[in-house]
Amino acid sequence: MSDFVRIHEVGPRDGLQNESGVIPVADKVALIDLLSTSGLRDIEVGSFVSPKWVPQMADTEQVLAGLTSVEGVSYAVLVPNMRGWDGFVAARVPGVTYEVAVFISASEGFSQSNLNCSIAESVTRLTPVVRAAAGAGVGLRGYVSCVTDCPFDGPVAPEAVAGAVEILLAVAPMQLSLGDTIGKGTPDTVGQMLDAVLQVAPAQVLAGHFHDTGGQALANIETSLEMGLRAFDSAVGGLGGCPYAPGAPGNVATGAVLDLVHSLGFETGIDVDVIAKAAEMARGMR
Ligand code: HMG
Ligand code: MG
């Protein structure tokens, strides 16, 4: 089992998307540029989604134009449909390495609330995006949300998560990030969910995406590590929140994840001092 843990920084997207105040493009770019010098290889920087639904991500095109890309870093954006793909194609800068992330939910309630359609319809919409990305040589990632609990439907069956993973892998091979969207998962429920998912996908293609609403994210990462996962998503400074739990913590903080995995003897290639500086910058943006 590898002793390298890959961190996918999602603060500039999953963190900032929850902030209601205006954050200037220059501030977002400064944060991304600092993160790009930390040793991180994957930074999620925006979304090509409806500006009516997620106003904070409406400037993703300007963010892509403004950032200074660093060799070896892949810049990820969320793309739910072909309209979003067209936006990405218009905005991408030649020579920069990008990853396109598609996303579905394991629960119907969250699918309706997040994407305004059923799970099946969301797959129909993302399939041409996946084909276009593969054809253009752009990296791919898939998210499954609500892997233990849904804010609308309650507890989510592990089999439903495994089913969602199978659906995405049938579209194309990709890294799959398993999202505890509302931070309600516990080592028990995460363990049961992973037991089911590992029946249909190897640990090497899975990432854990834990929101820290319930304060269980680090424990859930430890459980995932024990079950073979070696990739985790986190947000610098614990940016973000949960629209369903006002005042709740956001994604698990990148610094805290680094402290945990380094203390367990894993390598990440990431400079904790740069992440600490970026966390300070991120906190100043809230
Ligand atoms: P819809 O209203 O069903 O879409 O929204 P539509 O196809 O009916 O179009 C309605 C309008 O939106 C039209 O504009 C479209 O052009 C426009 P109008 O003609 O009315 O002016 N539109 C778009 N505009 C820009 N970019 C697009 C786009 N598509 C349509 N791509 C839609 C469907 C998916 C657009 C909408 O539901 C949406 O944007 N949802 C936001 C989803 C989102 O970003 N959620 C947050 C990220 S996911 C997440 O945080 C979870 C994750 O972190 C993992 C975890 O924690 O679990 C990844
Ligand atoms: Mg998330």
Coordinates of C-alpha atoms and ligand atoms in Angstrom, one line a residue:
M1 CA 0.0 0.0 0.0
S2 CA 1.4 3.4 -1.0
D3 CA 2.7 5.7 1.7
F4 CA 1.9 8.8 -0.5
V5 CA -1.3 10.6 0.2
R6 CA -2.6 12.9 -2.6
I7 CA -4.4 16.1 -1.4
H8 CA -7.0 17.7 -3.7
E9 CA -7.4 21.3 -2.6
V10 CA -11.0 22.4 -3.0
G11 CA -11.0 25.6 -1.0
P12 CA -11.1 28.1 -3.9
R13 CA -14.2 26.2 -5.2
D14 CA -16.0 24.3 -2.5
G15 CA -14.9 26.7 0.2
L16 CA -15.5 30.0 -1.5
Q17 CA -18.8 28.9 -3.2
N18 CA -20.5 29.2 0.2
E19 CA -19.4 32.7 0.9
S20 CA -22.1 35.3 0.2
G21 CA -19.9 38.4 0.2
V22 CA -18.2 39.7 -3.0
I23 CA -14.7 38.3 -3.2
P24 CA -12.6 40.1 -5.8
V25 CA -11.1 38.0 -8.6
A26 CA -7.7 39.3 -7.6
D27 CA -8.0 37.8 -4.1
K28 CA -9.1 34.4 -5.5
V29 CA -6.2 34.5 -7.9
A30 CA -3.7 35.4 -5.1
L31 CA -4.9 32.5 -3.0
I32 CA -4.7 30.0 -5.9
D33 CA -1.2 31.3 -6.8
L34 CA 0.0 30.9 -3.3
L35 CA -1.5 27.4 -3.1
S36 CA 0.2 26.6 -6.4
T37 CA 3.6 27.0 -4.7
S38 CA 2.9 24.6 -1.8
G39 CA 3.6 21.3 -3.6
L40 CA -0.2 20.6 -4.1
R41 CA -0.8 18.9 -7.5
D42 CA -4.5 19.4 -7.7
I43 CA -6.3 22.7 -7.0
E44 CA -10.1 23.1 -7.7
V45 CA -10.5 26.7 -8.8
G46 CA -14.1 27.2 -9.9
S47 CA -17.3 26.0 -11.5
F48 CA -19.0 26.5 -14.9
V49 CA -22.5 26.3 -13.4
S50 CA -25.4 28.7 -13.4
P51 CA -24.5 32.1 -11.9
K52 CA -28.1 32.2 -10.6
W53 CA -27.5 29.1 -8.6
V54 CA -23.9 29.8 -7.4
P55 CA -23.2 33.5 -7.8
Q56 CA -19.7 33.2 -6.2
M57 CA -18.4 31.1 -9.1
A58 CA -19.7 33.4 -11.8
D59 CA -16.2 34.8 -12.3
T60 CA -14.5 31.4 -12.9
E61 CA -13.5 32.5 -16.5
Q62 CA -11.6 35.5 -15.1
V63 CA -10.0 33.4 -12.4
L64 CA -8.7 31.0 -15.1
A65 CA -7.4 34.0 -17.1
G66 CA -5.7 35.5 -14.0
L67 CA -4.0 32.6 -12.3
T68 CA -0.3 31.8 -12.9
S69 CA -0.2 28.2 -13.7
V70 CA 2.6 26.2 -12.2
E71 CA 4.0 23.1 -13.9
G72 CA 2.9 19.9 -12.3
V73 CA -0.3 21.5 -10.9
S74 CA -3.7 20.5 -12.4
Y75 CA -6.4 23.1 -12.1
A76 CA -9.9 21.6 -11.7
V77 CA -13.3 23.1 -12.5
L78 CA -16.8 21.7 -12.0
V79 CA -18.8 21.2 -15.2
P80 CA -22.4 19.7 -14.9
N81 CA -23.5 19.9 -18.6
M82 CA -22.5 20.9 -22.1
R83 CA -23.3 24.6 -21.5
G84 CA -20.7 24.4 -18.7
W85 CA -18.2 22.6 -21.0
D86 CA -18.6 25.3 -23.6
G87 CA -17.9 27.9 -20.9
F88 CA -14.8 26.0 -19.9
V89 CA -13.6 25.7 -23.5
A90 CA -14.0 29.4 -24.0
A91 CA -12.1 30.2 -20.8
R92 CA -9.3 27.7 -20.8
V93 CA -5.8 29.1 -21.3
P94 CA -3.5 27.2 -23.7
G95 CA -0.6 25.3 -22.0
V96 CA -2.4 24.9 -18.6
T97 CA -3.2 21.5 -17.2
Y98 CA -6.9 21.3 -16.3
E99 CA -9.2 18.7 -14.9
V100 CA -13.0 18.7 -15.4
A101 CA -15.1 17.4 -12.5
V102 CA -18.6 16.1 -13.1
F103 CA -20.9 15.4 -10.2
I104 CA -23.9 13.3 -9.2
S105 CA -25.7 12.5 -6.0
A106 CA -26.3 9.1 -4.4
S107 CA -29.7 10.5 -3.2
E108 CA -32.5 11.8 -5.3
G109 CA -33.4 14.6 -2.9
F110 CA -30.0 16.2 -3.1
S111 CA -29.8 15.7 -6.9
Q112 CA -33.0 17.7 -7.3
S113 CA -31.8 20.4 -5.0
N114 CA -28.3 20.7 -6.4
L115 CA -28.9 20.0 -10.1
N116 CA -32.6 20.5 -10.6
C117 CA -32.9 17.0 -12.0
S118 CA -33.0 13.3 -11.1
I119 CA -29.8 11.2 -10.8
A120 CA -30.5 9.6 -14.2
E121 CA -31.0 12.9 -15.9
S122 CA -27.8 14.3 -14.4
V123 CA -25.9 11.3 -15.9
T124 CA -27.5 12.0 -19.2
R125 CA -26.3 15.6 -19.0
L126 CA -22.7 14.8 -17.9
T127 CA -22.1 12.0 -20.3
P128 CA -21.3 14.3 -23.3
V129 CA -19.1 16.4 -21.0
V130 CA -17.0 13.3 -20.1
R131 CA -16.8 12.3 -23.8
A132 CA -15.7 15.9 -24.8
A133 CA -13.1 16.0 -22.0
A134 CA -11.7 12.6 -23.0
G135 CA -11.6 13.7 -26.6
A136 CA -9.8 16.9 -25.7
G137 CA -7.2 15.1 -23.4
V138 CA -8.5 16.9 -20.3
G139 CA -8.3 15.1 -17.0
L140 CA -11.5 13.8 -15.4
R141 CA -12.9 13.5 -11.9
G142 CA -16.3 12.4 -10.7
Y143 CA -18.0 13.4 -7.5
V144 CA -20.7 11.4 -5.7
S145 CA -22.5 13.5 -3.1
C146 CA -24.4 12.4 0.1
V147 CA -22.4 9.2 0.5
T148 CA -23.7 8.7 4.1
D149 CA -26.5 11.2 4.6
C150 CA -28.7 13.4 2.6
P151 CA -30.3 16.6 3.9
F152 CA -33.6 15.7 2.3
D153 CA -33.8 11.9 2.2
G154 CA -31.9 11.1 5.5
P155 CA -29.4 8.2 5.7
V156 CA -28.2 6.9 2.4
A157 CA -27.8 3.2 1.8
P158 CA -24.2 2.1 1.1
E159 CA -25.5 0.2 -2.0
A160 CA -26.9 3.4 -3.4
V161 CA -23.4 4.9 -3.3
A162 CA -21.8 1.8 -4.8
G163 CA -24.5 2.1 -7.6
A164 CA -23.6 5.7 -8.2
V165 CA -19.9 4.8 -8.5
E166 CA -20.7 2.1 -11.0
I167 CA -22.8 4.5 -13.0
L168 CA -19.9 7.0 -13.3
L169 CA -17.3 4.3 -14.0
A170 CA -19.5 2.9 -16.8
V171 CA -19.3 6.4 -18.5
A172 CA -15.5 6.5 -18.3
P173 CA -12.6 5.7 -16.0
M174 CA -12.0 8.5 -13.6
Q175 CA -11.0 9.3 -10.1
L176 CA -14.1 9.2 -7.9
S177 CA -14.5 11.5 -4.9
L178 CA -16.9 10.3 -2.3
G179 CA -18.6 13.4 -0.7
D180 CA -20.0 13.6 2.8
T181 CA -21.7 16.7 1.7
I182 CA -23.3 17.6 5.0
G183 CA -20.6 16.3 7.3
K184 CA -22.8 13.8 9.1
G185 CA -20.8 10.7 8.4
T186 CA -19.0 8.8 11.2
P187 CA -16.3 6.2 11.1
D188 CA -19.0 3.6 11.3
T189 CA -21.2 4.9 8.4
V190 CA -18.2 5.8 6.3
G191 CA -16.7 2.3 6.9
Q192 CA -20.0 0.6 5.8
M193 CA -20.2 2.9 2.8
L194 CA -16.6 2.1 1.8
D195 CA -17.2 -1.7 2.3
A196 CA -19.9 -1.4 -0.4
V197 CA -18.0 0.9 -2.8
L198 CA -14.8 -1.2 -2.6
Q199 CA -16.9 -4.1 -4.1
V200 CA -17.2 -2.1 -7.3
A201 CA -14.1 0.1 -7.5
P202 CA -10.5 -0.3 -6.3
A203 CA -9.2 2.0 -3.5
Q204 CA -6.7 3.6 -6.0
V205 CA -9.5 5.4 -7.9
L206 CA -11.3 6.7 -4.8
A207 CA -10.9 9.9 -2.9
G208 CA -12.6 11.0 0.4
H209 CA -14.3 14.3 0.5
F210 CA -15.3 15.1 4.0
H211 CA -17.1 18.2 5.2
D212 CA -16.4 18.8 8.9
T213 CA -19.8 19.9 10.0
G214 CA -20.1 17.1 12.6
G215 CA -16.4 17.3 13.6
Q216 CA -15.8 13.8 12.3
A217 CA -13.9 14.5 9.2
L218 CA -10.4 13.6 10.5
A219 CA -11.7 10.4 12.1
N220 CA -13.4 9.5 8.8
I221 CA -10.1 10.1 6.9
E222 CA -8.4 7.7 9.3
T223 CA -11.0 5.1 8.7
S224 CA -10.6 5.6 4.9
L225 CA -6.8 5.3 5.2
E226 CA -7.2 2.0 7.0
M227 CA -9.5 0.9 4.2
G228 CA -6.8 1.7 1.6
L229 CA -7.8 5.2 0.3
R230 CA -4.8 7.5 -0.5
A231 CA -6.5 10.6 -1.8
F232 CA -8.5 13.2 0.1
D233 CA -10.1 16.6 -0.6
S234 CA -9.7 19.5 1.8
A235 CA -10.1 23.2 1.9
V236 CA -7.4 25.6 3.0
G237 CA -8.3 27.2 6.3
G238 CA -11.4 25.0 6.5
L239 CA -13.1 27.4 4.1
G240 CA -16.7 27.0 3.4
G241 CA -19.7 25.9 5.3
C242 CA -22.9 24.1 4.8
P243 CA -26.0 25.9 3.5
Y244 CA -28.1 23.5 5.6
A245 CA -26.2 24.2 8.8
P246 CA -25.5 27.9 9.2
G247 CA -22.3 28.6 11.0
A248 CA -21.1 25.0 10.6
P249 CA -17.5 24.3 9.7
G250 CA -16.7 23.8 6.0
N251 CA -14.6 21.2 4.3
V252 CA -12.0 19.6 6.5
A253 CA -9.0 22.0 6.7
T254 CA -6.0 21.2 4.5
G255 CA -3.6 22.0 7.4
A256 CA -5.4 19.6 9.7
V257 CA -5.3 16.8 7.1
L258 CA -1.6 17.3 6.5
D259 CA -0.9 17.2 10.3
L260 CA -2.9 14.0 10.5
V261 CA -1.4 12.1 7.6
H262 CA 2.2 13.3 8.2
S263 CA 1.9 12.1 11.9
L264 CA 0.8 8.7 10.6
G265 CA 3.9 8.6 8.5
F266 CA 2.5 9.4 5.0
E267 CA 4.2 11.7 2.6
T268 CA 2.3 14.4 0.7
G269 CA 5.0 16.6 -0.9
I270 CA 3.2 19.6 0.5
D271 CA 4.9 22.4 2.5
V272 CA 2.8 23.0 5.6
D273 CA 4.2 26.5 6.1
V274 CA 2.9 27.6 2.7
I275 CA -0.5 26.1 3.6
A276 CA -0.5 28.0 6.9
K277 CA 0.1 31.3 5.1
A278 CA -2.6 30.4 2.6
A279 CA -5.0 29.6 5.4
E280 CA -4.4 33.0 6.9
M281 CA -5.1 34.6 3.5
A282 CA -8.2 32.5 3.2
R283 CA -9.5 33.5 6.6
G284 CA -9.1 37.2 5.6
M285 CA -11.4 36.6 2.7
R286 CA -14.4 35.5 4.7
Ligands
HMG1 P1 -31.4 24.3 -14.7 O1 -32.1 25.5 -14.2 O2 -32.1 23.0 -14.5 O3 -30.8 24.4 -16.1 O4 -30.1 24.2 -13.8 P2 -31.5 24.6 -17.5 O5 -30.8 23.7 -18.4 O6 -33.0 24.5 -17.4 O7 -31.1 26.1 -17.8 C1 -31.6 27.2 -17.0 C2 -30.7 28.4 -17.2 O8 -29.4 28.2 -16.7 C3 -30.5 28.8 -18.7 O9 -30.3 30.2 -18.8 C4 -29.2 28.1 -19.0 O10 -28.5 28.7 -20.1 C5 -28.4 28.3 -17.8 P3 -31.5 31.2 -19.2 O11 -31.8 30.7 -20.6 O12 -32.6 31.0 -18.2 O13 -30.8 32.5 -19.1 N1 -27.4 27.3 -17.6 C6 -26.1 27.6 -17.3 N2 -25.5 28.7 -17.2 C7 -24.2 28.7 -16.9 N3 -23.5 27.5 -16.8 C8 -24.1 26.3 -17.0 C9 -25.5 26.3 -17.3 N4 -26.4 25.4 -17.5 C10 -27.6 25.9 -17.7 N5 -23.4 25.2 -16.9 C11 -27.8 23.6 -13.5 C12 -29.1 23.2 -14.0 C13 -26.9 22.4 -13.4 C14 -27.2 24.6 -14.4 C15 -28.0 24.2 -12.1 O14 -28.8 23.4 -11.3 C16 -26.8 24.6 -11.4 O15 -26.0 25.4 -11.8 N6 -26.6 24.0 -10.2 C17 -25.4 24.4 -9.3 C18 -24.7 23.1 -9.0 C19 -23.5 23.5 -8.1 O16 -22.6 24.1 -8.6 N7 -23.6 23.0 -6.9 C20 -22.5 23.2 -6.0 C21 -21.3 22.3 -6.4 S1 -21.6 20.6 -6.0 C22 -20.9 20.4 -4.4 O17 -20.6 21.4 -3.8 C23 -20.8 19.0 -3.9 C24 -19.3 18.6 -3.9 O18 -18.5 19.5 -3.2 C25 -19.2 17.2 -3.3 C26 -19.9 17.1 -2.0 O19 -19.5 17.8 -1.0 O20 -20.7 16.2 -1.9 C27 -18.7 18.5 -5.3
MG2 MG -18.2 19.4 -1.1

